[in-house]
Amino acid sequence: MEYTFASGSDFAVRSGFIGLPGATLPVQGLDDDWIDVKLGFETQLASSGSSGSVFYGGYNGSIGSDYESHRLQVGLNYEF
C-alpha cells in the first residue's frame, strides 16, 4: 500500500526529435492525493527439469478524491 501526495502548477513541456522542429505542449498541474493498493499471488503448479508452470494473479488499484483506477490480472506461464 502506498500513499501519494502530488502538487504542482501548470507548465509547458517542449518535445520533439533531435534535428526536427519540436512542439510545446501544455501540461495541467496536479494537486491531489491518493492511495495505491497492490495485492497478488504466484504459485508453481508443476516443475520437471527445464519445464514448469506458474499460476499468478493480482489486483492493482488507485483511490483518490477525484480519481479511481482498478486493474485485475490473472495468468499462467509455462516454461519449456
mmCIF file of C-alpha atoms in Angstrom:
data_model
loop_
_atom_site.group_PDB
_atom_site.id
_atom_site.type_symbol
_atom_site.label_atom_id
_atom_site.label_comp_id
_atom_site.label_asym_id
_atom_site.label_seq_id
_atom_site.Cartn_x
_atom_site.Cartn_y
_atom_site.Cartn_z
ATOM 1 C CA MET A 1 0.000 0.000 0.000
ATOM 2 C CA GLU A 2 1.309 3.467 -0.901
ATOM 3 C CA TYR A 3 0.131 6.996 -0.183
ATOM 4 C CA THR A 4 0.934 9.677 -2.769
ATOM 5 C CA PHE A 5 0.573 13.444 -2.485
ATOM 6 C CA ALA A 6 1.266 15.436 -5.655
ATOM 7 C CA SER A 7 1.188 19.189 -6.024
ATOM 8 C CA GLY A 8 2.358 21.362 -8.888
ATOM 9 C CA SER A 9 1.376 24.189 -11.198
ATOM 10 C CA ASP A 10 0.682 24.216 -14.925
ATOM 11 C CA PHE A 11 3.729 24.348 -17.194
ATOM 12 C CA ALA A 12 4.814 23.753 -20.784
ATOM 13 C CA VAL A 13 6.904 20.801 -21.970
ATOM 14 C CA ARG A 14 8.987 21.003 -25.126
ATOM 15 C CA SER A 15 9.043 17.762 -27.087
ATOM 16 C CA GLY A 16 10.380 16.556 -30.431
ATOM 17 C CA PHE A 17 13.155 14.687 -32.185
ATOM 18 C CA ILE A 18 16.710 15.984 -32.496
ATOM 19 C CA GLY A 19 17.181 17.922 -35.717
ATOM 20 C CA LEU A 20 13.434 18.306 -36.393
ATOM 21 C CA PRO A 21 11.056 21.073 -35.365
ATOM 22 C CA GLY A 22 9.525 20.435 -31.964
ATOM 23 C CA ALA A 23 6.287 21.320 -30.251
ATOM 24 C CA THR A 24 5.449 22.854 -26.900
ATOM 25 C CA LEU A 25 2.693 21.005 -25.082
ATOM 26 C CA PRO A 26 0.775 22.398 -22.098
ATOM 27 C CA VAL A 27 0.651 20.158 -19.032
ATOM 28 C CA GLN A 28 -2.049 20.660 -16.427
ATOM 29 C CA GLY A 29 -0.847 20.982 -12.849
ATOM 30 C CA LEU A 30 -1.783 18.371 -10.270
ATOM 31 C CA ASP A 31 -2.971 18.934 -6.726
ATOM 32 C CA ASP A 32 -4.310 15.665 -5.338
ATOM 33 C CA ASP A 33 -3.578 12.735 -3.075
ATOM 34 C CA TRP A 34 -4.431 9.062 -3.464
ATOM 35 C CA ILE A 35 -3.783 5.581 -2.140
ATOM 36 C CA ASP A 36 -2.336 2.784 -4.300
ATOM 37 C CA VAL A 37 -3.142 -0.808 -3.313
ATOM 38 C CA LYS A 38 -1.320 -3.826 -4.768
ATOM 39 C CA LEU A 39 -2.179 -7.408 -3.833
ATOM 40 C CA GLY A 40 -1.049 -10.530 -5.629
ATOM 41 C CA PHE A 41 -0.037 -14.151 -5.530
ATOM 42 C CA GLU A 42 2.063 -16.594 -7.516
ATOM 43 C CA THR A 43 2.223 -20.368 -7.178
ATOM 44 C CA GLN A 44 4.186 -23.006 -9.013
ATOM 45 C CA LEU A 45 1.846 -25.678 -10.390
ATOM 46 C CA ALA A 46 4.323 -28.146 -11.825
ATOM 47 C CA SER A 47 8.043 -28.424 -12.373
ATOM 48 C CA SER A 48 10.167 -31.074 -14.050
ATOM 49 C CA GLY A 49 13.705 -30.482 -15.239
ATOM 50 C CA SER A 50 13.751 -27.451 -17.540
ATOM 51 C CA SER A 51 9.954 -27.025 -17.807
ATOM 52 C CA GLY A 52 7.362 -25.777 -15.380
ATOM 53 C CA SER A 53 4.161 -23.800 -14.989
ATOM 54 C CA VAL A 54 3.279 -20.894 -12.727
ATOM 55 C CA PHE A 55 -0.200 -19.521 -11.997
ATOM 56 C CA TYR A 56 -0.411 -15.899 -10.861
ATOM 57 C CA GLY A 57 -2.924 -13.142 -10.231
ATOM 58 C CA GLY A 58 -3.329 -9.813 -8.575
ATOM 59 C CA TYR A 59 -5.152 -6.558 -8.053
ATOM 60 C CA ASN A 60 -3.775 -3.038 -8.532
ATOM 61 C CA GLY A 61 -5.929 -0.073 -7.613
ATOM 62 C CA SER A 62 -5.673 3.654 -7.033
ATOM 63 C CA ILE A 63 -8.283 5.509 -4.995
ATOM 64 C CA GLY A 64 -8.406 9.280 -4.544
ATOM 65 C CA SER A 65 -10.960 12.032 -4.043
ATOM 66 C CA ASP A 66 -11.253 12.758 -7.795
ATOM 67 C CA TYR A 67 -9.729 9.597 -9.293
ATOM 68 C CA GLU A 68 -10.216 5.824 -9.258
ATOM 69 C CA SER A 69 -8.462 3.086 -11.207
ATOM 70 C CA HIS A 70 -8.845 -0.682 -10.796
ATOM 71 C CA ARG A 71 -6.912 -3.458 -12.568
ATOM 72 C CA LEU A 72 -7.200 -7.216 -12.207
ATOM 73 C CA GLN A 73 -4.622 -9.600 -13.665
ATOM 74 C CA VAL A 74 -4.705 -13.402 -13.916
ATOM 75 C CA GLY A 75 -2.264 -15.506 -15.893
ATOM 76 C CA LEU A 76 -0.463 -18.755 -16.473
ATOM 77 C CA ASN A 77 3.183 -19.010 -17.500
ATOM 78 C CA TYR A 78 4.560 -22.222 -18.935
ATOM 79 C CA GLU A 79 8.288 -22.533 -19.481
ATOM 80 C CA PHE A 80 9.735 -25.292 -21.678
#
